[in-house]
Structures are given as C-alpha cells and as structure tokens.
PDB file of C-alpha atoms in Angstrom:
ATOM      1  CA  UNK A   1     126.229 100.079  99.580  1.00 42.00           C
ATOM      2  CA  UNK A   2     122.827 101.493 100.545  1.00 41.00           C
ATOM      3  CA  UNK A   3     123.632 105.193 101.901  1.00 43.00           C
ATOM      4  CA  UNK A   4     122.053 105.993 105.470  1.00 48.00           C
ATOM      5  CA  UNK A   5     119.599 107.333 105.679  1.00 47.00           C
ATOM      6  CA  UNK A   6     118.704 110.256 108.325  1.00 52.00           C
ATOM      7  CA  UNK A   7     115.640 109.774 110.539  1.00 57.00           C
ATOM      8  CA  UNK A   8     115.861 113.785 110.520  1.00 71.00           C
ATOM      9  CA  UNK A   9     115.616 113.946 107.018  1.00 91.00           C
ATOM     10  CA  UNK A  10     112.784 115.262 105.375  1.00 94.00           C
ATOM     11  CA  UNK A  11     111.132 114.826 101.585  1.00 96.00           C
ATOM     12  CA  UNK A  12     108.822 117.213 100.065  1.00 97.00           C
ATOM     13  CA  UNK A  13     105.687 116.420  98.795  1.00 97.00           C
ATOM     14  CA  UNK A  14     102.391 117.827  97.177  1.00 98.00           C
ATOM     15  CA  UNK A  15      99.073 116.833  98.643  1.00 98.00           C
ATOM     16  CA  UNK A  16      95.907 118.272  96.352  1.00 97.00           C
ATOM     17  CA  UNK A  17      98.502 120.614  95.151  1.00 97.00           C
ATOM     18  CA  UNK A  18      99.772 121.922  98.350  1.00 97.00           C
ATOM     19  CA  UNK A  19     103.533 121.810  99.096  1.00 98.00           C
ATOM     20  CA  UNK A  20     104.394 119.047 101.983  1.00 97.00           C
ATOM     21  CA  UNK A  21     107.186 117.589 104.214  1.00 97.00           C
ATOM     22  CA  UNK A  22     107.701 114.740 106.349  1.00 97.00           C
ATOM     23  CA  UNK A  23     110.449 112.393 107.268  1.00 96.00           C
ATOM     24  CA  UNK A  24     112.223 110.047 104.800  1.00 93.00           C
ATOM     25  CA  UNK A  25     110.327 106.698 104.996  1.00 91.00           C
ATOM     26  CA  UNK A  26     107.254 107.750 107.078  1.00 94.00           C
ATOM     27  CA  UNK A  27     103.918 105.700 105.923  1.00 94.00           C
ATOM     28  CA  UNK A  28     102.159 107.777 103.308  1.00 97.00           C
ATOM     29  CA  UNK A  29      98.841 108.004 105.562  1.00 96.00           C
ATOM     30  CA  UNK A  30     101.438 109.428 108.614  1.00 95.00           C
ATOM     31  CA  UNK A  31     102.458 111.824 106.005  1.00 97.00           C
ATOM     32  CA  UNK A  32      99.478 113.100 104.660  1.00 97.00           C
ATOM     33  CA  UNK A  33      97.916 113.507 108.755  1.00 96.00           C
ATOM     34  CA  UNK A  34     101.202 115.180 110.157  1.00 96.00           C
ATOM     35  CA  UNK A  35     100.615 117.590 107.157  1.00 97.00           C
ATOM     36  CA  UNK A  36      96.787 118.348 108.465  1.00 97.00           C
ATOM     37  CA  UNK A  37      94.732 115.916 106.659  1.00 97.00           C
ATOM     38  CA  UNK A  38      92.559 113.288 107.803  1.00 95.00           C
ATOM     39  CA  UNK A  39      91.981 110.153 105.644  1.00 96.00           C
ATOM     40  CA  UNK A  40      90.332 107.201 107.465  1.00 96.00           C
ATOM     41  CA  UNK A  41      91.548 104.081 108.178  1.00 96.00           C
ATOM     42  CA  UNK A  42      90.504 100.430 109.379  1.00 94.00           C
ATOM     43  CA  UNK A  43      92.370  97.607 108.924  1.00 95.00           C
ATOM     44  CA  UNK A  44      95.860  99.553 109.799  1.00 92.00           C
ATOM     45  CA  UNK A  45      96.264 101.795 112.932  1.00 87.00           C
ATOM     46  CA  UNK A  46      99.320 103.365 114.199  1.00 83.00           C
ATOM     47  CA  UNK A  47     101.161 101.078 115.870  1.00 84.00           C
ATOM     48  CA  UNK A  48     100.013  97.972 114.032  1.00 86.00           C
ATOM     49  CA  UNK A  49     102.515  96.763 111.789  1.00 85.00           C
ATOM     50  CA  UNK A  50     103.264  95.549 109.010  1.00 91.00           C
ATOM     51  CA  UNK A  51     100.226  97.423 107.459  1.00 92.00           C
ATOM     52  CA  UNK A  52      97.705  95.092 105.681  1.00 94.00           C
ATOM     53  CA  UNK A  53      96.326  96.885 103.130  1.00 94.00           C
ATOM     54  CA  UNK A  54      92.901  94.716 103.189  1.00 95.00           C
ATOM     55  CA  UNK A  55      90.268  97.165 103.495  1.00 96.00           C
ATOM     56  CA  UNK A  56      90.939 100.277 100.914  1.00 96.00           C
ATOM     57  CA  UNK A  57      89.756 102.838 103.230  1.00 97.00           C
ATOM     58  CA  UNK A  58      92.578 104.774 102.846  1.00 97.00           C
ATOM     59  CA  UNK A  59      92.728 104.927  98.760  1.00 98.00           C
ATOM     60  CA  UNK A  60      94.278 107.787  97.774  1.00 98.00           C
ATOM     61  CA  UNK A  61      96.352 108.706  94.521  1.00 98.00           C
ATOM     62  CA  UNK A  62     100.043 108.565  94.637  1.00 98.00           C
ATOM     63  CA  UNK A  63     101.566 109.931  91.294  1.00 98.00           C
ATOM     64  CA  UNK A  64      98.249 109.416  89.274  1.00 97.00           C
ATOM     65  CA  UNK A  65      97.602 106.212  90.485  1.00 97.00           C
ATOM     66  CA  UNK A  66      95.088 104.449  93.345  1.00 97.00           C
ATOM     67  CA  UNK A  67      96.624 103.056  96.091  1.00 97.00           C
ATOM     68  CA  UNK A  68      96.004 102.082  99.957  1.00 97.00           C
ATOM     69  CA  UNK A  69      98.011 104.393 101.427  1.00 96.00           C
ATOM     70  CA  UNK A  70      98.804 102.899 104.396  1.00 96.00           C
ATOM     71  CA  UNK A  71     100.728  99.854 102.498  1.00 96.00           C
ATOM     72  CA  UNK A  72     103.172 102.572 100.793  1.00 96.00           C
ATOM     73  CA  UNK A  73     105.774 105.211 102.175  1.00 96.00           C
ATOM     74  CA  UNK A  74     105.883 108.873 101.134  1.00 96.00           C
ATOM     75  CA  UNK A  75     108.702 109.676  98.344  1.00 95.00           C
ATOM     76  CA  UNK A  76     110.145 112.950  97.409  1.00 95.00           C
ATOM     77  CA  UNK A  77     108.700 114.576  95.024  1.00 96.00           C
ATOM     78  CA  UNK A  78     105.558 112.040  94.936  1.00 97.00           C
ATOM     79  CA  UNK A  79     102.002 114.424  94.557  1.00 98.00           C
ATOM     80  CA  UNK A  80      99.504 112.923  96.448  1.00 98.00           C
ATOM     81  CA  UNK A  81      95.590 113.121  95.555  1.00 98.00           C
ATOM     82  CA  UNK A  82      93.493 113.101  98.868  1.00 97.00           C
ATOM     83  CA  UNK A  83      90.278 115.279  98.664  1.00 96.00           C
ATOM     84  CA  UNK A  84      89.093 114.451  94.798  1.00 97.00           C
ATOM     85  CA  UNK A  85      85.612 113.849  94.417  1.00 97.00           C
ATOM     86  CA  UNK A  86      85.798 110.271  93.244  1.00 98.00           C
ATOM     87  CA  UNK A  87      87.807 109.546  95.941  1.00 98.00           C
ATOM     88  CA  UNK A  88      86.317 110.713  98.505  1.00 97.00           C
ATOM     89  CA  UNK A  89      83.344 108.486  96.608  1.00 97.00           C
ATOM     90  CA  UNK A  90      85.203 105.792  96.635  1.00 97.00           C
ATOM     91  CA  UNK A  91      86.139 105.179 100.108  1.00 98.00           C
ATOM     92  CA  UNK A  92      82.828 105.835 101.164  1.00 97.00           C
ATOM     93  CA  UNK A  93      81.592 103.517  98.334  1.00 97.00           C
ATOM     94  CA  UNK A  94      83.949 100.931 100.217  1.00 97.00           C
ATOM     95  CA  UNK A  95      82.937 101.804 103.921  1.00 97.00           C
ATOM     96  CA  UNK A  96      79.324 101.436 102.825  1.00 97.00           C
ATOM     97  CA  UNK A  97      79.988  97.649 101.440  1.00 96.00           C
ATOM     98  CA  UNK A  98      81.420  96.517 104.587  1.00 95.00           C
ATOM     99  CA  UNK A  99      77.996  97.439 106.439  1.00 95.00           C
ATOM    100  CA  UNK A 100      76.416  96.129 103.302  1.00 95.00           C
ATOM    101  CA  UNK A 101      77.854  92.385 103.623  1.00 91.00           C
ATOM    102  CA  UNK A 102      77.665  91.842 107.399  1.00 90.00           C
ATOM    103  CA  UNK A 103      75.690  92.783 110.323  1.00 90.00           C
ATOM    104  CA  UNK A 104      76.440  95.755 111.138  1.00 90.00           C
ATOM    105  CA  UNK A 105      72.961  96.827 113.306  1.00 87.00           C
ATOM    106  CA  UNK A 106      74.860  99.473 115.751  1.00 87.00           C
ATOM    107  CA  UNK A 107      72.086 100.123 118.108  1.00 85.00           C
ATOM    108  CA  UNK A 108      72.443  96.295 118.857  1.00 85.00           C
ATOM    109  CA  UNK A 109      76.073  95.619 119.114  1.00 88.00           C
ATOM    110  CA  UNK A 110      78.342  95.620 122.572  1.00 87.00           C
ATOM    111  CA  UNK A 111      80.682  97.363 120.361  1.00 90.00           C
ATOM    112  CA  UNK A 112      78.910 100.451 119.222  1.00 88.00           C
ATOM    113  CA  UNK A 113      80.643 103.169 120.556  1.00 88.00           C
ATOM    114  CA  UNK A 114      83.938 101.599 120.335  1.00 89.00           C
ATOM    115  CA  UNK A 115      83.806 100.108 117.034  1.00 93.00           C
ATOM    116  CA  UNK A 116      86.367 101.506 114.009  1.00 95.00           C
ATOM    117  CA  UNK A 117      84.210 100.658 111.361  1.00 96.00           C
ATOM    118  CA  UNK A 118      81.359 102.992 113.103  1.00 94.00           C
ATOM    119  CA  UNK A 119      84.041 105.807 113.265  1.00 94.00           C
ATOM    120  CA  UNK A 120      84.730 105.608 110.403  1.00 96.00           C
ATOM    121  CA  UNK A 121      81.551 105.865 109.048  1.00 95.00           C
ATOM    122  CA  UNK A 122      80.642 108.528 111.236  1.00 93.00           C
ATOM    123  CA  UNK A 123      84.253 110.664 109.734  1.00 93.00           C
ATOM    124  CA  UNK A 124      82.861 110.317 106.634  1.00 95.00           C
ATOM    125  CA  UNK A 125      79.569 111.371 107.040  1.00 95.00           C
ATOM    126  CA  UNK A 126      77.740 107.807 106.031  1.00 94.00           C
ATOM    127  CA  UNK A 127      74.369 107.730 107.149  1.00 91.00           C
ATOM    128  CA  UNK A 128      73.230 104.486 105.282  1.00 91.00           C
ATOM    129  CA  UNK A 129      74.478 102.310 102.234  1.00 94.00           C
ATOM    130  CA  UNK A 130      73.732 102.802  98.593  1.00 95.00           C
ATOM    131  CA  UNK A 131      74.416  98.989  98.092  1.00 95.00           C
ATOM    132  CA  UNK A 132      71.381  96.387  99.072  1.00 94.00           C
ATOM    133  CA  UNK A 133      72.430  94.599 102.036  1.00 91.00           C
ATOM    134  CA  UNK A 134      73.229  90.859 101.755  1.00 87.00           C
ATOM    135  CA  UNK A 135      72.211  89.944 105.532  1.00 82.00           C
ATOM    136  CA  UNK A 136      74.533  87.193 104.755  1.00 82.00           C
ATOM    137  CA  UNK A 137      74.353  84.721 108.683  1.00 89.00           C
ATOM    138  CA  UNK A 138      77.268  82.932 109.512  1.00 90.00           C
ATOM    139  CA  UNK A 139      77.371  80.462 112.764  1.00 90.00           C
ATOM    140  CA  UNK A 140      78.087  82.118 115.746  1.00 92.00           C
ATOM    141  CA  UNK A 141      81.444  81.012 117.435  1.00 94.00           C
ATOM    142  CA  UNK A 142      80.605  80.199 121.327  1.00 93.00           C
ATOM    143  CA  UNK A 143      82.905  77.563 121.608  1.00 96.00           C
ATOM    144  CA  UNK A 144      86.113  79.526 123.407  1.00 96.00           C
ATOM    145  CA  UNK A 145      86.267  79.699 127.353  1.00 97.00           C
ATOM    146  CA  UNK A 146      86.383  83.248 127.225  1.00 97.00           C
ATOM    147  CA  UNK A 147      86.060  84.521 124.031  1.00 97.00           C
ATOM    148  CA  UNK A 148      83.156  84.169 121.210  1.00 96.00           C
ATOM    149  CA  UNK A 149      83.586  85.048 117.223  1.00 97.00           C
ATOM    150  CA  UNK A 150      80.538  86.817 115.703  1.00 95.00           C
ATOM    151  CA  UNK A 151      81.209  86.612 112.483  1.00 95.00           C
ATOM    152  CA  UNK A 152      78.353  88.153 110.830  1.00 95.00           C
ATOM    153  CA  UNK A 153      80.519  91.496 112.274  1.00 95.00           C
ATOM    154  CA  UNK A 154      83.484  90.210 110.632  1.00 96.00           C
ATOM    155  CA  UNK A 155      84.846  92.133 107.655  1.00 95.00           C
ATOM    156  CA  UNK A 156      88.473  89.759 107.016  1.00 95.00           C
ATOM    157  CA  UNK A 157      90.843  92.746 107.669  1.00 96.00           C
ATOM    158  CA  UNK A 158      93.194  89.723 108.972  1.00 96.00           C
ATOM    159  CA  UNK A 159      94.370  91.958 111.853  1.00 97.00           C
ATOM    160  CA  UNK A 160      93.395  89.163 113.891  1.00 97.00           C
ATOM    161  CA  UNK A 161      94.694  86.457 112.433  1.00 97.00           C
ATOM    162  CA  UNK A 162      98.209  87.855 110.758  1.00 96.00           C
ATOM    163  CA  UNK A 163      98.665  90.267 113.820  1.00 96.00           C
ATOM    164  CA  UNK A 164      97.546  89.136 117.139  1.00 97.00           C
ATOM    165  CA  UNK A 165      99.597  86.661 119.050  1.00 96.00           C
ATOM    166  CA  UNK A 166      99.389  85.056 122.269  1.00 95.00           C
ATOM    167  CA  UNK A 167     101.732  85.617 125.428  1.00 92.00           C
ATOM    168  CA  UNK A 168     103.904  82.905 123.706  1.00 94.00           C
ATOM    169  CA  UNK A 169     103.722  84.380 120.426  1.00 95.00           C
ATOM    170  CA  UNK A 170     101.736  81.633 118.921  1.00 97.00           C
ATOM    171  CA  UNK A 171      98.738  82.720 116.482  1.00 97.00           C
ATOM    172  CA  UNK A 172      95.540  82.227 117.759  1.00 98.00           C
ATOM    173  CA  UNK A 173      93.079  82.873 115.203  1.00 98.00           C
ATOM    174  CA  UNK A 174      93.087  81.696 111.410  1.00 97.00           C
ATOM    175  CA  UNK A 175      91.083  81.771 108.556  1.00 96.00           C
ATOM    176  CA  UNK A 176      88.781  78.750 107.428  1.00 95.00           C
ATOM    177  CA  UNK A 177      87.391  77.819 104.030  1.00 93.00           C
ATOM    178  CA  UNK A 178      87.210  79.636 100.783  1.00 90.00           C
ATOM    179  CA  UNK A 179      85.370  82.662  98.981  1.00 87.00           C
ATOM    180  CA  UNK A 180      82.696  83.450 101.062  1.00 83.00           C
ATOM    181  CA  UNK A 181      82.296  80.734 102.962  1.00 88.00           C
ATOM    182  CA  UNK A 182      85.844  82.226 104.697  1.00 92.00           C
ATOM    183  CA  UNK A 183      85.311  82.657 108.170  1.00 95.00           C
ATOM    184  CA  UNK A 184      87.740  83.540 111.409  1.00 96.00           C
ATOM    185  CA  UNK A 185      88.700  80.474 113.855  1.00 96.00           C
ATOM    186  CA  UNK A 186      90.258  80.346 116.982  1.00 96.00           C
ATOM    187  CA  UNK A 187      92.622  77.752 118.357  1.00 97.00           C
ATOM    188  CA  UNK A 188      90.710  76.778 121.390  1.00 97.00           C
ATOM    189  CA  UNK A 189      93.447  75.352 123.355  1.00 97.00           C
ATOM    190  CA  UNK A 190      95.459  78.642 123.092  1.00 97.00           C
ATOM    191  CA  UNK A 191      92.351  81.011 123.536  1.00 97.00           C
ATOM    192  CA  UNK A 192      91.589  79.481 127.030  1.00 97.00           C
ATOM    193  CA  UNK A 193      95.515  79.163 128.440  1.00 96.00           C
ATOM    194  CA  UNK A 194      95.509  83.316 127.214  1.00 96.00           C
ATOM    195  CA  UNK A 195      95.965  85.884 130.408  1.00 95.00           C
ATOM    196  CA  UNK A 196      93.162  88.317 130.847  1.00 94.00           C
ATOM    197  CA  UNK A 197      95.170  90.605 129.269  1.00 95.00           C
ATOM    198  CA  UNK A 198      95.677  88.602 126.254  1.00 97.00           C
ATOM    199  CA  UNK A 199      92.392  88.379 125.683  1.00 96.00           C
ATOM    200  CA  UNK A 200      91.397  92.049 125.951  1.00 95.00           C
ATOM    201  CA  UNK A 201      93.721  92.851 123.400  1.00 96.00           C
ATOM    202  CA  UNK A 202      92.239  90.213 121.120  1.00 97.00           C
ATOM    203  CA  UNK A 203      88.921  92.041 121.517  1.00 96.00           C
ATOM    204  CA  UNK A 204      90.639  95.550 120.520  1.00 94.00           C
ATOM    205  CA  UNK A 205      92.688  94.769 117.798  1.00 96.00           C
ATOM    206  CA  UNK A 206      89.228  94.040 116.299  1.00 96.00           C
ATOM    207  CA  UNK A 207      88.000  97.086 114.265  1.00 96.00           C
ATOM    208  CA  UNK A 208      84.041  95.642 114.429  1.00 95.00           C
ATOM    209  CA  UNK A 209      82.513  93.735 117.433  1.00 94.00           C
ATOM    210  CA  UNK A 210      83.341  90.638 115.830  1.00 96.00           C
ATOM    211  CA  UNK A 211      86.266  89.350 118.719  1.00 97.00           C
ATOM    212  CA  UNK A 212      84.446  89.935 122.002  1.00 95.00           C
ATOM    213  CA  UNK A 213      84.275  88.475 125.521  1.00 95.00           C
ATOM    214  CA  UNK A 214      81.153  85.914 126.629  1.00 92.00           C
ATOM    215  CA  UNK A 215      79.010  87.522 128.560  1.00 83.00           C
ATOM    216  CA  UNK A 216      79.468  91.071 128.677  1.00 77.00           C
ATOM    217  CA  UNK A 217      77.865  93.464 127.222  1.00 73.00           C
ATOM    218  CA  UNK A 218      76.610  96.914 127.201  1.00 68.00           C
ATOM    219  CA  UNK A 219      78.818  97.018 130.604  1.00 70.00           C
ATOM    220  CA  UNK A 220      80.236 100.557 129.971  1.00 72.00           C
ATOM    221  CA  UNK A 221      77.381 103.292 129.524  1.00 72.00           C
ATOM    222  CA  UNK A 222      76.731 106.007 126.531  1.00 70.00           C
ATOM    223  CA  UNK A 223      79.298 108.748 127.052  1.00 73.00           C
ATOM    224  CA  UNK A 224      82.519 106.643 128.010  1.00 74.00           C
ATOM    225  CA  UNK A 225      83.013 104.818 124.577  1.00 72.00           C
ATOM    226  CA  UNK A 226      85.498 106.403 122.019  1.00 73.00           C
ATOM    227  CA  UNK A 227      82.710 107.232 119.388  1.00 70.00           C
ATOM    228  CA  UNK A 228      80.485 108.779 121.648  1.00 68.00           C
ATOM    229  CA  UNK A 229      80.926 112.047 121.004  1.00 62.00           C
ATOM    230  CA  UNK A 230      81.066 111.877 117.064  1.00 57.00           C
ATOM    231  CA  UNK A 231      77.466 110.036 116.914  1.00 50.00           C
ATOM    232  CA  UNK A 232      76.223 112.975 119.414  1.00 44.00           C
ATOM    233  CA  UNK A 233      76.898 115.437 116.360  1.00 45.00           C
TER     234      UNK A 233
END
C-alpha cells in the first residue's frame, strides 16, 4: 500500500549548493522559486497543468543531469543546478531560437507588452539572437469569426491545442501536417459557437501573439501591458 503522504511535509534539497525545502511533491520549478530563485518559463505557467515540457526554458540539472524542470517534482535529497554558466547559456541559447524561427518583430505585434516569450527574453537579458533568423512565412489564419492564427508567432508549445478547451470541453485547436510544415488549426464550428469569454482565454493561454482576436489591436496603450515595465529598464 502506498503510505500517505502529508501535504505538510517537507523534503530538503540543494540548489547551487545551498540547502533547500519545500513540500513533498511540489513541481521542481515551484521549488526552486519558493526557495528565491527565478528560472523562466514558457510553455508551463502556474496553474496550467499537466506541464508540457515543450519549450526547455526551464533546463536545469537535477542530480547531474538536464532536465525541464517544470515536467519533474522535487525529491529529497535531489541537488539541483540552476545558475551554472552553461545553463544559463543554454536557455538563452533556446529563447534566442524561438525568435530565430518565427516572427517575432515586437515593435509590430498587438502582443508586445503582454507576450511571455518577450518576458522572457527581457528576464534573461536577450537583446538579439546569435542564430541567423529563418523568416520562415506561414499563411495567415483569418478564417474564424472571431479569432485569427498568426502562425509565423507560433512556437508549438501545444498549450493551445493539448490545454485549452471550449465551454463544452471540446478541443478547439489541433495541429496540422508534419516537420515544419506543422502548423496550429482551429475547429471553426467550435471557435465561432465560443462565449466571449472563451475566446479571451484562447488568446491568453498563448505565450506569443500567435491566438489573437480580428480586429483589435494596439487597443490598450504603453504602460498598462504586463511587460511594460521590464522593457522600460
């Protein structure tokens, strides 16, 4: 029989050699920030469950080995690796490919300011990327009532498609083709019987400005947007 387990309980931990605690079964990234350090993170977000693990923003080392640490839970006795060099290098290195493969121009994007992938490049200090951009153009979804797909801003974190459902819990968006001709779809009939609601929620579970609604834009003004103040440093 499995023995209970306390939600009081806590397990100790090293992270970059400092002693550590946090709850029994607590996501490894909630561990390492309740303990004071930040790691960055994009295709999982508190709250959104079960975590993905499609991006690799949040590589860290558990027990001498990479992992995303938002797909694994913290373990007694684990020692965690947050701040190394090559880490650090790597999930920049990572960050910097997702601008690299899609259009990613902030200054012309109804998301700027609200996007996670800018946030996260502005936590980590990335001003440009080392890699040569692919400008890469995919077609342009216009076809919902409300909603349009640009998926040049897509980066395939499947929070969208494995994550979001509709009032009726039905999935509305899916993934089409193979490689890189893989690109987001939405089930039209669903999109347009979606509440308004609905379909705000759509457009925030995306981390880019890939999801977003027809003809708005630029409607809310530099200063109310949650990345202002970090590009203002």
């Amino acid at each position: 029989m499995k023995p209970e387990i306390s939600s009081h309980e806590r397990v100790e931990f090293l992270i970059d050699g400092k002693v550590a605690s946090a709850p029994v079964g607590t996501n490894l990234i909630d561990a390492i920030r309740m303990n004071g350090v930040e790691i960055p993170t994009l295709c999982w977000s508190v709250g959104l469950e079960p975590a993905l693990g499609t991006c690799r923003v949040c590589t860290v080392r558990k027990n001498g080995r990479e992992v995303a640490g938002c797909t694994v839970q913290i373990g007694k006795g684990d020692v965690i690796e947050c701040g190394a060099s090559d880490l650090r290098n790597l999930r920049q290195g990572v960050t910097e490919l997702l601008f690299s493969e899609g259009n990613h121009y902030c200054p012309g994007c109804e998301k700027s300011g609200d996007c996670e992938l800018q946030s996260v490049a502005y936590d980590q200090g990335i001003t440009h990327s080392r890699f040569p951009y692919k400008f890469s153009h995919y077609d342009l979804d216009y076809s919902g009532k409300d909603l349009m797909i640009e998926r040049n801003r897509c980066i395939h974190c499947k929070r969208c498609t494995d994550l979001f459902v509709d009032d009726e819990g039905r999935k509305v968006f899916r993934f089409m083709g193979k490689g890189r001709k893989t690109v987001v779809e939405m089930d039209l009939k669903l999109e347009a019987e979606m509440s308004k609601h609905k379909k705000k929620e759509a457009v925030a579970i995306c981390p880019t400005g890939a999801i977003l609604f027809k003809g708005q834009g630029f409607d809310r003004p530099i200063g109310t947007r949650k990345s202002d103040s970090r590009s203002s440093k």
